[in-house]
Short mmCIF file of C-alpha atoms in Angstrom, two decimals:
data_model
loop_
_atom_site.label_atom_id
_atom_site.label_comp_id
_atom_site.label_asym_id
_atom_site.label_seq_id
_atom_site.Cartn_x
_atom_site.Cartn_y
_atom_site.Cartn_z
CA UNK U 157 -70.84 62.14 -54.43
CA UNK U 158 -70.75 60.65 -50.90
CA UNK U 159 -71.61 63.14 -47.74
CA UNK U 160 -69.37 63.19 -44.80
CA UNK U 161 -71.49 63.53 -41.75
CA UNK U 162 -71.31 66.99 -39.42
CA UNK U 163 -68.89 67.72 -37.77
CA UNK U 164 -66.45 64.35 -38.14
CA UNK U 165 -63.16 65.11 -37.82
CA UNK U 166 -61.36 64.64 -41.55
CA UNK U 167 -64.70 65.54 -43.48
CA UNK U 168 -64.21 65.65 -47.09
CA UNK U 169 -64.45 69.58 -46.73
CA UNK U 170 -61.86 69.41 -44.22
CA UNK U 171 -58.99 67.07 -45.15
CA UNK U 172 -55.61 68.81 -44.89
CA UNK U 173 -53.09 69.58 -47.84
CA UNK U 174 -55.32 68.20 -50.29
CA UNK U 175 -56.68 71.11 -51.65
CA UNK U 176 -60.25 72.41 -50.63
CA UNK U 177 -62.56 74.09 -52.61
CA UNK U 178 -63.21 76.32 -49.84
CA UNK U 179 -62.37 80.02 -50.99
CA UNK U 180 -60.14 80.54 -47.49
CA UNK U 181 -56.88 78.69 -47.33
CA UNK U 182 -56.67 75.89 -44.83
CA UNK U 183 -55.33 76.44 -41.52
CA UNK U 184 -52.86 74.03 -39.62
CA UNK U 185 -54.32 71.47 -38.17
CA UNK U 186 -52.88 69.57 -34.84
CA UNK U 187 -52.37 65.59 -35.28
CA UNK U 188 -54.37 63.94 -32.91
CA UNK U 189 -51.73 62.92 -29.99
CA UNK U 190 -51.10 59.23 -30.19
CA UNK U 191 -50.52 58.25 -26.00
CA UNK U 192 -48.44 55.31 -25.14
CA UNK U 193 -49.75 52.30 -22.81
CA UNK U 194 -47.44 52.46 -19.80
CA UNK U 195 -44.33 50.00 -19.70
CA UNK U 196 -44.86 46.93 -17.82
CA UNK U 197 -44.00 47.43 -13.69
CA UNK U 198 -40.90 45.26 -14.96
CA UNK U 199 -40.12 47.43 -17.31
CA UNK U 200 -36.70 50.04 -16.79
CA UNK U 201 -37.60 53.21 -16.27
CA UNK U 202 -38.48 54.96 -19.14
CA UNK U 203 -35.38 57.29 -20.34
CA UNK U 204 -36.17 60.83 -20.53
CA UNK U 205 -36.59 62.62 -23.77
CA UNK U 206 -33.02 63.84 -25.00
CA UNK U 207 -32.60 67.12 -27.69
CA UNK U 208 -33.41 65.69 -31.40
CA UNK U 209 -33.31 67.08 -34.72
CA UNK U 210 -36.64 66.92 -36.63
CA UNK U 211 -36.72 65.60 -40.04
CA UNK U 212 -37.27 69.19 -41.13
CA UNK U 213 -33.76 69.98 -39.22
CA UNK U 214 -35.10 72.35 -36.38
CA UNK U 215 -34.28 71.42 -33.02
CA UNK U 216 -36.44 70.66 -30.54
CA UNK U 217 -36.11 72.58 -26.91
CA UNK U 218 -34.69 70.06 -24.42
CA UNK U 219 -36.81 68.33 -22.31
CA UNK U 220 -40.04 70.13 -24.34
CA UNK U 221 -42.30 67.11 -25.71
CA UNK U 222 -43.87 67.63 -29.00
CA UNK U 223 -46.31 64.96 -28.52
CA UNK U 224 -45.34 64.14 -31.99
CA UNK U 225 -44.24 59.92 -32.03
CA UNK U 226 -41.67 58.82 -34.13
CA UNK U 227 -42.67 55.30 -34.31
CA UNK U 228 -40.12 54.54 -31.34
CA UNK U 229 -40.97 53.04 -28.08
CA UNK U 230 -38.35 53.88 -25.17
CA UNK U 231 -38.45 50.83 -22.41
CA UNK U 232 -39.45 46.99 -22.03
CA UNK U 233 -41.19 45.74 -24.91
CA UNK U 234 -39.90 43.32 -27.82
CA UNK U 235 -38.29 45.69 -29.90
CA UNK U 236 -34.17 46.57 -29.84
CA UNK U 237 -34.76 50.12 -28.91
CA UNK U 238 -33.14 51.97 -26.12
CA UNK U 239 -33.04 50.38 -22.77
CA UNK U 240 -33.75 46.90 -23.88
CA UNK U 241 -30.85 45.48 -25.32
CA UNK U 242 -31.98 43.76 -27.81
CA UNK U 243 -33.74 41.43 -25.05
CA UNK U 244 -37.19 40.07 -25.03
CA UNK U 245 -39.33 40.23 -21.68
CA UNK U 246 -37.94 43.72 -20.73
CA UNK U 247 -34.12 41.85 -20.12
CA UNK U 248 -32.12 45.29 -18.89
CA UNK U 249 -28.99 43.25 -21.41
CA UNK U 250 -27.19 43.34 -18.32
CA UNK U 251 -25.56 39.55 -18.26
CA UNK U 252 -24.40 38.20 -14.60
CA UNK U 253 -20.50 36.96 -15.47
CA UNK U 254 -20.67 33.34 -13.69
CA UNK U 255 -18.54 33.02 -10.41
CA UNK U 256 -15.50 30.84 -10.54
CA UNK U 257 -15.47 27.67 -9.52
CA UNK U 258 -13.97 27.29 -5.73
CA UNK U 259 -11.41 25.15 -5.88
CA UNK U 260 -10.48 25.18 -2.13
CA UNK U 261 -13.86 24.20 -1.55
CA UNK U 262 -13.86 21.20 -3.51
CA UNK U 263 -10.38 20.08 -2.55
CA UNK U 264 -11.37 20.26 0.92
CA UNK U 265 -14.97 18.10 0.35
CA UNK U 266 -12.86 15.30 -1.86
CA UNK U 267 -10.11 15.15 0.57
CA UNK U 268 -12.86 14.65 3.75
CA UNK U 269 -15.07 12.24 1.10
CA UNK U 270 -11.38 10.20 0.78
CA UNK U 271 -10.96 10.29 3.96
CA UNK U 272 -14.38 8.82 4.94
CA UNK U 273 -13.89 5.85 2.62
CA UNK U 274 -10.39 5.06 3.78
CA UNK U 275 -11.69 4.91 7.56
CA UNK U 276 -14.92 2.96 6.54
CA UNK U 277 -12.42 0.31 4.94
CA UNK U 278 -9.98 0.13 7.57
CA UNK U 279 -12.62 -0.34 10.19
CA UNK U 280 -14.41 -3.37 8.06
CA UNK U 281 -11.14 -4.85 7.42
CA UNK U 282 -10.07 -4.45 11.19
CA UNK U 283 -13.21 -6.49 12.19
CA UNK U 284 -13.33 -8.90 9.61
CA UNK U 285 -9.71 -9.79 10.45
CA UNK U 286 -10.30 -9.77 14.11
CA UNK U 287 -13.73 -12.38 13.36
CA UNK U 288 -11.12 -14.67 11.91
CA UNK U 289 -8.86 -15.32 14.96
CA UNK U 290 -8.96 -18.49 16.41
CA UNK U 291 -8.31 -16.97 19.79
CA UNK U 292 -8.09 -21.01 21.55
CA UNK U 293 -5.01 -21.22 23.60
CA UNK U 294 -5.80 -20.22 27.25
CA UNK U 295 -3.01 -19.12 29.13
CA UNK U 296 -4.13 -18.18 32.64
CA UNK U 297 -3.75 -21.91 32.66
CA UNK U 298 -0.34 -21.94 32.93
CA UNK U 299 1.31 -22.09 36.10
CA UNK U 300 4.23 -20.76 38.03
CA UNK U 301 4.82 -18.45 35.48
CA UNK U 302 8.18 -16.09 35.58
CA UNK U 303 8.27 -12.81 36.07
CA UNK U 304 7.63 -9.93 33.41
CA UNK U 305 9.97 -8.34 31.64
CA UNK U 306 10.26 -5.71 29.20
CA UNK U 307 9.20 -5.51 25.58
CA UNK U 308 6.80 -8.36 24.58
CA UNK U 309 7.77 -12.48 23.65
CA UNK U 310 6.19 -14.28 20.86
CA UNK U 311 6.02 -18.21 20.95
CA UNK U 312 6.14 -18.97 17.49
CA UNK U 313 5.39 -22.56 16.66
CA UNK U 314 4.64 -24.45 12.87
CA UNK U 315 2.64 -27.27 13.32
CA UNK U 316 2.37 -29.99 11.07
CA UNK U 317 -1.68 -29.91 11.64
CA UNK U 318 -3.56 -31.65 8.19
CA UNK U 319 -6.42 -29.98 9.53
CA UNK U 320 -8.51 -28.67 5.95
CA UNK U 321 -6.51 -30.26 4.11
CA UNK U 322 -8.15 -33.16 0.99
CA UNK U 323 -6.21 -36.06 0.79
CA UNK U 324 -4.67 -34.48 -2.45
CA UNK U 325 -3.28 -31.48 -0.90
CA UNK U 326 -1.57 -33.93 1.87
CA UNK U 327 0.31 -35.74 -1.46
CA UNK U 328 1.09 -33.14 -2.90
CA UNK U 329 2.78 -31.43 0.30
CA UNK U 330 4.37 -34.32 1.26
CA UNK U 331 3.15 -34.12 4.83
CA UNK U 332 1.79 -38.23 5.45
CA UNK U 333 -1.84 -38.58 6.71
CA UNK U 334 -1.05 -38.57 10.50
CA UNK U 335 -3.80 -37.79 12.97
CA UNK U 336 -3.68 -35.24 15.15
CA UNK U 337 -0.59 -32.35 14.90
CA UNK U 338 2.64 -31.89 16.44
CA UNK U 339 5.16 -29.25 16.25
CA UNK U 340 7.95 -28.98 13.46
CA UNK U 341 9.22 -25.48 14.36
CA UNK U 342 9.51 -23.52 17.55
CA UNK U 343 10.75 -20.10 17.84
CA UNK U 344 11.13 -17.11 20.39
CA UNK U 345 10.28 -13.84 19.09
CA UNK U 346 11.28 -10.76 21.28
CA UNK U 347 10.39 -7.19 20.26
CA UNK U 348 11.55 -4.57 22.19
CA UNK U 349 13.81 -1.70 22.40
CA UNK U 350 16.93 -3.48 21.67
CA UNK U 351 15.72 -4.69 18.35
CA UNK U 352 13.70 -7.69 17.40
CA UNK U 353 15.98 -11.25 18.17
CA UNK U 354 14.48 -14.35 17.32
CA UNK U 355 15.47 -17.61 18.88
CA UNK U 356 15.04 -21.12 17.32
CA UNK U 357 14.44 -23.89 19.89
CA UNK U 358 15.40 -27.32 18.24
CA UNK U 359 12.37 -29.71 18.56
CA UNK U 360 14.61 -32.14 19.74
CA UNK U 361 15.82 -30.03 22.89
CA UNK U 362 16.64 -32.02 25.95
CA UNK U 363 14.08 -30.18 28.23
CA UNK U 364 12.56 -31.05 31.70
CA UNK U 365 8.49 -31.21 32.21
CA UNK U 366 7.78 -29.17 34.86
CA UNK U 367 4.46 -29.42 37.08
CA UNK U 368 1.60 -28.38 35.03
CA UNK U 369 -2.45 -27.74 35.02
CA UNK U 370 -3.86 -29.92 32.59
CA UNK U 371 -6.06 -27.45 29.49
CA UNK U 372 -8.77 -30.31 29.26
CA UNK U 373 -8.80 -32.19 32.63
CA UNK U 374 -8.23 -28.98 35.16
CA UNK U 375 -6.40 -31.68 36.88
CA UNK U 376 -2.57 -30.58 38.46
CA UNK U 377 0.14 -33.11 36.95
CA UNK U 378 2.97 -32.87 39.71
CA UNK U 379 6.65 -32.74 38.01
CA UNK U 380 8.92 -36.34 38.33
CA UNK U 381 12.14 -34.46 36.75
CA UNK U 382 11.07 -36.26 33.86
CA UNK U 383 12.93 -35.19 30.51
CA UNK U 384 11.97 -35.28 26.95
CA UNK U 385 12.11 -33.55 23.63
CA UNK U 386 10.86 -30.32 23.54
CA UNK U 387 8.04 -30.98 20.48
CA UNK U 388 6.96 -33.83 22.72
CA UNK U 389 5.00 -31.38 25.49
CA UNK U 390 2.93 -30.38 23.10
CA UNK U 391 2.20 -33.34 21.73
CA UNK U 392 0.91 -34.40 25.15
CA UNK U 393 -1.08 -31.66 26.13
CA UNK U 394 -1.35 -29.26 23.52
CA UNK U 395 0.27 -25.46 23.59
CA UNK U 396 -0.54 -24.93 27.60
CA UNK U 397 2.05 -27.46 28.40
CA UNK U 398 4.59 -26.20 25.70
CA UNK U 399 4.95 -22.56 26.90
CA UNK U 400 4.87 -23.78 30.51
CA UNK U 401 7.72 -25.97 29.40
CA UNK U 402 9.83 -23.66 27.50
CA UNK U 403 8.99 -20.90 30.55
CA UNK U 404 10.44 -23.52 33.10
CA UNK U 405 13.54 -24.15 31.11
CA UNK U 406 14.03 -20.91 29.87
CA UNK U 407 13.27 -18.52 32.62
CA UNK U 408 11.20 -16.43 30.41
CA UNK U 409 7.42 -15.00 30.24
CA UNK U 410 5.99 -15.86 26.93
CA UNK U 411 3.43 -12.75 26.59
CA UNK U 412 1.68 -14.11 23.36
CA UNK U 413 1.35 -17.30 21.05
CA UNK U 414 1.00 -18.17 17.79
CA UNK U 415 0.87 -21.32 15.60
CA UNK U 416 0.20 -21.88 11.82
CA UNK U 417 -0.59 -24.87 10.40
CA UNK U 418 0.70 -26.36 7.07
CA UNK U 419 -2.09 -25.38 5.35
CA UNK U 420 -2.19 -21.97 6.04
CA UNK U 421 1.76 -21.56 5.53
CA UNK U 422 1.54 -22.69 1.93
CA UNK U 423 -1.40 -20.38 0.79
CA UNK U 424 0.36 -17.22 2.44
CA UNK U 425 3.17 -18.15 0.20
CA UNK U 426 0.87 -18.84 -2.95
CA UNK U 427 -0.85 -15.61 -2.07
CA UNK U 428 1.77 -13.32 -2.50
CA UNK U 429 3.34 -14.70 -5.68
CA UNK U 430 5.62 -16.53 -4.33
CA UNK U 431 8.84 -16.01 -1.53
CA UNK U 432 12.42 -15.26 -3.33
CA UNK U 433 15.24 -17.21 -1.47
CA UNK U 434 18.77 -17.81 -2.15
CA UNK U 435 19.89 -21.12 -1.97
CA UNK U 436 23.60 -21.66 -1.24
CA UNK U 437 23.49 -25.30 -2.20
CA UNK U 438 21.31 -27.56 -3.92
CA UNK U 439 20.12 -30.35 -1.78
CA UNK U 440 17.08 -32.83 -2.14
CA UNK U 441 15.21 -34.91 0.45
CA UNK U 442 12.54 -37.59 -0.72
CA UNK U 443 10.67 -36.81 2.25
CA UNK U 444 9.78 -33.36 2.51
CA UNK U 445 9.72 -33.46 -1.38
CA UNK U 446 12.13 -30.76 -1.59
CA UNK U 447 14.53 -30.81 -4.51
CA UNK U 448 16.21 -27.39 -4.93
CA UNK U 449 19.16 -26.06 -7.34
CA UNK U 450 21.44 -23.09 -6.17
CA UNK U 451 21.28 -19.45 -6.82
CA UNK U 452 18.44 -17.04 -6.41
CA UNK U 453 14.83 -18.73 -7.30
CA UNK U 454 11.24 -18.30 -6.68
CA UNK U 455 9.45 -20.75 -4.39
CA UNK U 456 5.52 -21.58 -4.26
CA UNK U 457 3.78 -22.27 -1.27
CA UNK U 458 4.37 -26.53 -1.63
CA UNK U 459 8.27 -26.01 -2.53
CA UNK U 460 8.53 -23.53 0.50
CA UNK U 461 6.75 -25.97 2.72
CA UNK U 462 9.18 -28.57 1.72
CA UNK U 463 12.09 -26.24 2.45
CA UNK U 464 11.28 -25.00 5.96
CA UNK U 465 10.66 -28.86 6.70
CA UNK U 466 13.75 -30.65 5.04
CA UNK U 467 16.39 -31.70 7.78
CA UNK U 468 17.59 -35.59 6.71
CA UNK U 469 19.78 -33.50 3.91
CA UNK U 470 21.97 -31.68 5.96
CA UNK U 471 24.74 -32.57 8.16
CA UNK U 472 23.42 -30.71 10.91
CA UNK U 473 20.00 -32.48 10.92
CA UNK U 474 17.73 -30.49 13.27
CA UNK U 475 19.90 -27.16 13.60
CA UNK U 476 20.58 -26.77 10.28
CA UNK U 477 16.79 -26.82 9.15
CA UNK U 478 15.93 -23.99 12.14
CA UNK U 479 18.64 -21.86 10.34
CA UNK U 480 16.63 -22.23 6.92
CA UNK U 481 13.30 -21.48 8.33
CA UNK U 482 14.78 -18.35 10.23
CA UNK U 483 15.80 -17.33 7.29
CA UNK U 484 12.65 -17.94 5.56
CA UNK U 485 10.04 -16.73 7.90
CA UNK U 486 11.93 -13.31 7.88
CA UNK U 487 12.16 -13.39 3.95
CA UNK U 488 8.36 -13.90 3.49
CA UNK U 489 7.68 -11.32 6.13
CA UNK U 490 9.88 -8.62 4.35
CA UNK U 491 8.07 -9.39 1.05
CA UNK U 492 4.79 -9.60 2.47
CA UNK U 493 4.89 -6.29 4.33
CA UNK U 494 5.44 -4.31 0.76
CA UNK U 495 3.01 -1.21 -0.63
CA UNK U 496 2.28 -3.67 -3.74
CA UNK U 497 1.01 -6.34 -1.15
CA UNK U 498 -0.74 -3.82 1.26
CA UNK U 499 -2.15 -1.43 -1.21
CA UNK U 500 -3.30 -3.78 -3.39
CA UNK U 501 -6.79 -5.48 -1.71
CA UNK U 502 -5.98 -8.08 -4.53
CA UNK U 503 -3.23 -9.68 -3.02
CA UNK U 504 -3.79 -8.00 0.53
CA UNK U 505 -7.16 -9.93 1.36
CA UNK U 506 -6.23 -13.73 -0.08
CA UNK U 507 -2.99 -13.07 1.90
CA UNK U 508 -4.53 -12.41 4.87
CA UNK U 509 -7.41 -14.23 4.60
CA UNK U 510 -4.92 -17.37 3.87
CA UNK U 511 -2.86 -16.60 6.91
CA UNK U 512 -5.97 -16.31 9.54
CA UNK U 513 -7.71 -19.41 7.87
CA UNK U 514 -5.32 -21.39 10.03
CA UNK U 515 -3.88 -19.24 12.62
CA UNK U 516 -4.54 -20.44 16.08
CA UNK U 517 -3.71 -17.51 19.10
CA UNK U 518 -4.35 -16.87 22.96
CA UNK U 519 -6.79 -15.28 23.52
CA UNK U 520 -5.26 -12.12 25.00
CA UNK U 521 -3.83 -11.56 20.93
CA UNK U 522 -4.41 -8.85 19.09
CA UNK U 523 -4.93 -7.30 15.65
CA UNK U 524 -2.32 -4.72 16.91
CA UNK U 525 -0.18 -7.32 18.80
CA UNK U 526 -0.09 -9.99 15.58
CA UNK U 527 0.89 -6.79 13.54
CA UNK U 528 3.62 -5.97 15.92
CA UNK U 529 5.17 -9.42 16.02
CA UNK U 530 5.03 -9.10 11.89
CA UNK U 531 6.76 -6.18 11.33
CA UNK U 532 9.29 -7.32 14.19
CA UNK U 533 9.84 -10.55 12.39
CA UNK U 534 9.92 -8.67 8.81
CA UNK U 535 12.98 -6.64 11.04
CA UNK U 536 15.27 -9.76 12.00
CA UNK U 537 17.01 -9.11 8.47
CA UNK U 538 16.91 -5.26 7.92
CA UNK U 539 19.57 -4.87 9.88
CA UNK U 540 17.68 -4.14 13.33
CA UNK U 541 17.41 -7.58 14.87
CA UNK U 542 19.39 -10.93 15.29
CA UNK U 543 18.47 -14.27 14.54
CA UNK U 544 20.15 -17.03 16.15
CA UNK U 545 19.98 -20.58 17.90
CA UNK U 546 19.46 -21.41 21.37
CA UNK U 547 22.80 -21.78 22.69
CA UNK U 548 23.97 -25.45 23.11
CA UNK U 549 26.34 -27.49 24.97
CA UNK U 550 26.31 -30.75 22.52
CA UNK U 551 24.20 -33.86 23.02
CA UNK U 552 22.83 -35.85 25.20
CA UNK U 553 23.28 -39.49 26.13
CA UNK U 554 19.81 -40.14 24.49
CA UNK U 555 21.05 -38.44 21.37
CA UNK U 556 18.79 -34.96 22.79
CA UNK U 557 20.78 -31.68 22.03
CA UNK U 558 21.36 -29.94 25.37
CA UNK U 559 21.17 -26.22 26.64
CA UNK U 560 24.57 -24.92 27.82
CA UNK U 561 22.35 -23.21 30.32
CA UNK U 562 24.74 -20.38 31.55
CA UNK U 563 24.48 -18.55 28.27
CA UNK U 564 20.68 -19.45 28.03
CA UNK U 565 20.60 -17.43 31.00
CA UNK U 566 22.64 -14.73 30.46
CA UNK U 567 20.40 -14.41 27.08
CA UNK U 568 17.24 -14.36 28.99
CA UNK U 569 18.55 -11.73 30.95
CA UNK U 570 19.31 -9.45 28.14
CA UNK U 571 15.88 -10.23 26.74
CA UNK U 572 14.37 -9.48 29.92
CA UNK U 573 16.29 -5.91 30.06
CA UNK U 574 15.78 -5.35 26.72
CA UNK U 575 18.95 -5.02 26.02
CA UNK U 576 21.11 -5.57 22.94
CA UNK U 577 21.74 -9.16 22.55
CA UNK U 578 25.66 -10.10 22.56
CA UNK U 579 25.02 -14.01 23.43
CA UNK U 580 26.10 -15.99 20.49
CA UNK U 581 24.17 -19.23 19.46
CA UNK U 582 24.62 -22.46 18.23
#
């Protein structure tokens, strides 16, 4: 019933294999040509038309374009057809394999990062170590001094300074409540070429007081010929006066000094966990508060105090308690001087920090020179070095133990040379 208007394409008189009631049959008609919106600029190329087989199976001419669409769309878009990969956003489905990782590259960055850290460590330690010195003992003071030699001579000296110390750490070391400090061990240290030797000088040494500056006054004290015990020039003006002494008698430059009160001695000890020692023979002494069993044992810092101090138990007094601190210094210096102790910041810090609390130096010492004289002392008993006692005639009329100075100088001259030391001591 309805009209179609004039002329519009797919009139009712005009609509194509429906039947018509036209008398003529209906012609072919074209499909109007459905155009495609161009592909995105992003878009791949658009892939040329390739040979295909109609649904009616007659081929089509390559390359010839029918205009007829299928209902696929070659290029970007959303859809999986060809050229997209099954991609949104026009992805080519090309994926980039990722790059390995480069492993020289990052060995290289942690080892300079490691590096870095171990440097920044080693210089804050250095300077925190080197703030810690007590750097008090001037001596351009001393006078008449001999001549160099080679290698380089420690003056190693234990005081019995109190100075830190509560009056319950001076019970409990058994070191009295005495003012001021003296010395309770002397020692030479040479380290040179020949190998380390180190010399115990018995605080009661028959020794001559030479002329001498005085560290306070600045005033010159002539020499009477006046003789003494050796611990006793200290005592009267201070470590000046004892390496000018021991250079007069001795014949030998003392390059460098170093003292350690008691203090310090027994926290080194405690610091470390302890010094191993084997003990030939028990022996006790009320006074130094040592009381020791034989055989192999463990001693803390207040029983290793006691045993570098104890002489009224042996027979040999003086001589025999220089032997046992000899042989203790170089113990705790071997055990000290360990990886666990030195890579471990642990024990490596409290030991050092223990150690410097109380160490008093010249003030030409350093870092590099106290290190030295350590690992020279740690050698006395690895087989490099000697230990020994200044060599001695016998005693004195005043009950002083006297020098058999021939061999003292023959020794120095050895030392001196840095030679090999063949002297025997006491």
């Amino acid at each position: 019933m309805s009209d179609w208007p004039e002329g519009r394409n797919g009139g009712p008189d005009e609509r194509y294999g429906r039947g018509s009631a036209s008398p003529q049959p209906e012609s072919a008609r074209a499909m109007p040509h459905v155009r495609r919106r161009p592909a995105p600029p992003q878009s791949p190329p658009r892939i040329p038309p390739q040979p295909s087989q109609g649904h009616d199976g007659y081929g089509e001419t390559p390359g010839y374009d029918s205009g007829y669409n299928t209902g696929q769309v070659y290029g970007g878009g959303q859809g999986g057809g060809q050229g997209g990969g099954g991609r949104r956003g026009g992805d080519s489905g090309y994926v980039q394999p990722r790059a390995a990782p480069d492993w020289g590259r990052r060995i290289k960055v942690g080892v300079l990062t490691l590096v870095v850290v171990v440097l920044a460590v080693s210089v804050g330690t250095y300077f925190w170590a080197d703030g810690k010195l007590k750097r008090e003992v001037d001596l351009s003071k001393v006078i008449d001094r001999p001549s160099e030699g080679d290698g380089t001579n420690y003056l190693v000296v234990g005081s019995d300074s109190r100075e830190g110390m509560t009056a319950e750490d001076k019970k409990k070391l058994h070191t009295g409540s005495a003012e001021g400090k003296r010395t309770d061990s002397m020692m030479i240290l040479h380290d040179g070429s020949g190998g380390p030797t180190l010399i115990s000088l018995p605080r009661d040494s028959n020794v001559e007081i030479p002329s001498f500056v005085g560290s306070e006054s600045g005033k010159k004290f002539e020499g009477t010929g006046r003789t003494t015990k050796l611990n006793a020039a200290y005592a009267e003006d201070g470590p000046e006066l004892l390496v000018r002494t021991v250079e007069f008698n001795t014949g030998l430059r003392i390059d460098h000094y170093v003292e350690i009160g008691f203090g310090g001695f027994a926290n080194i000890v405690d610091a470390i966990g302890g010094v191993e020692m084997d003990i030939p023979k028990a022996f006790k002494d009320k006074k130094s508060g040592a009381d020791f069993q034989a055989g192999k044992q463990t001693l803390n810092g207040e029983q290793s105090l006691a045993f570098v101090r104890t002489r009224y138990a042996f027979a040999g007094s003086d001589l025999d308690r220089t032997k046992n601190q000899q042989k203790f210094l170089a113990a705790l210096a071997s055990q000290t001087a360990t990886p666990s102790t030195i890579l471990n910041p642990f024990k490596l810090y409290p030991t050092m920090g223990a150690g410097l609390d109380t160490l008093v130096v010249d003030k030409d010492m350093s870092l590099w020179s106290l290190g030295n004289m350590f690992f020279a002392m740690k050698g006395v008993t690895g087989g490099e070095g000697t230990s020994m006692n200044i060599p001695l005639t016998g005693q004195s009329v005043n009950g002083n133990l006297v020098w058999d100075k021939d061999k003292v100088k023959q020794l120095v001259e050895q030392l001196k040379n840095d030679e090999k030391v063949t002297v025997k001591g006491s």
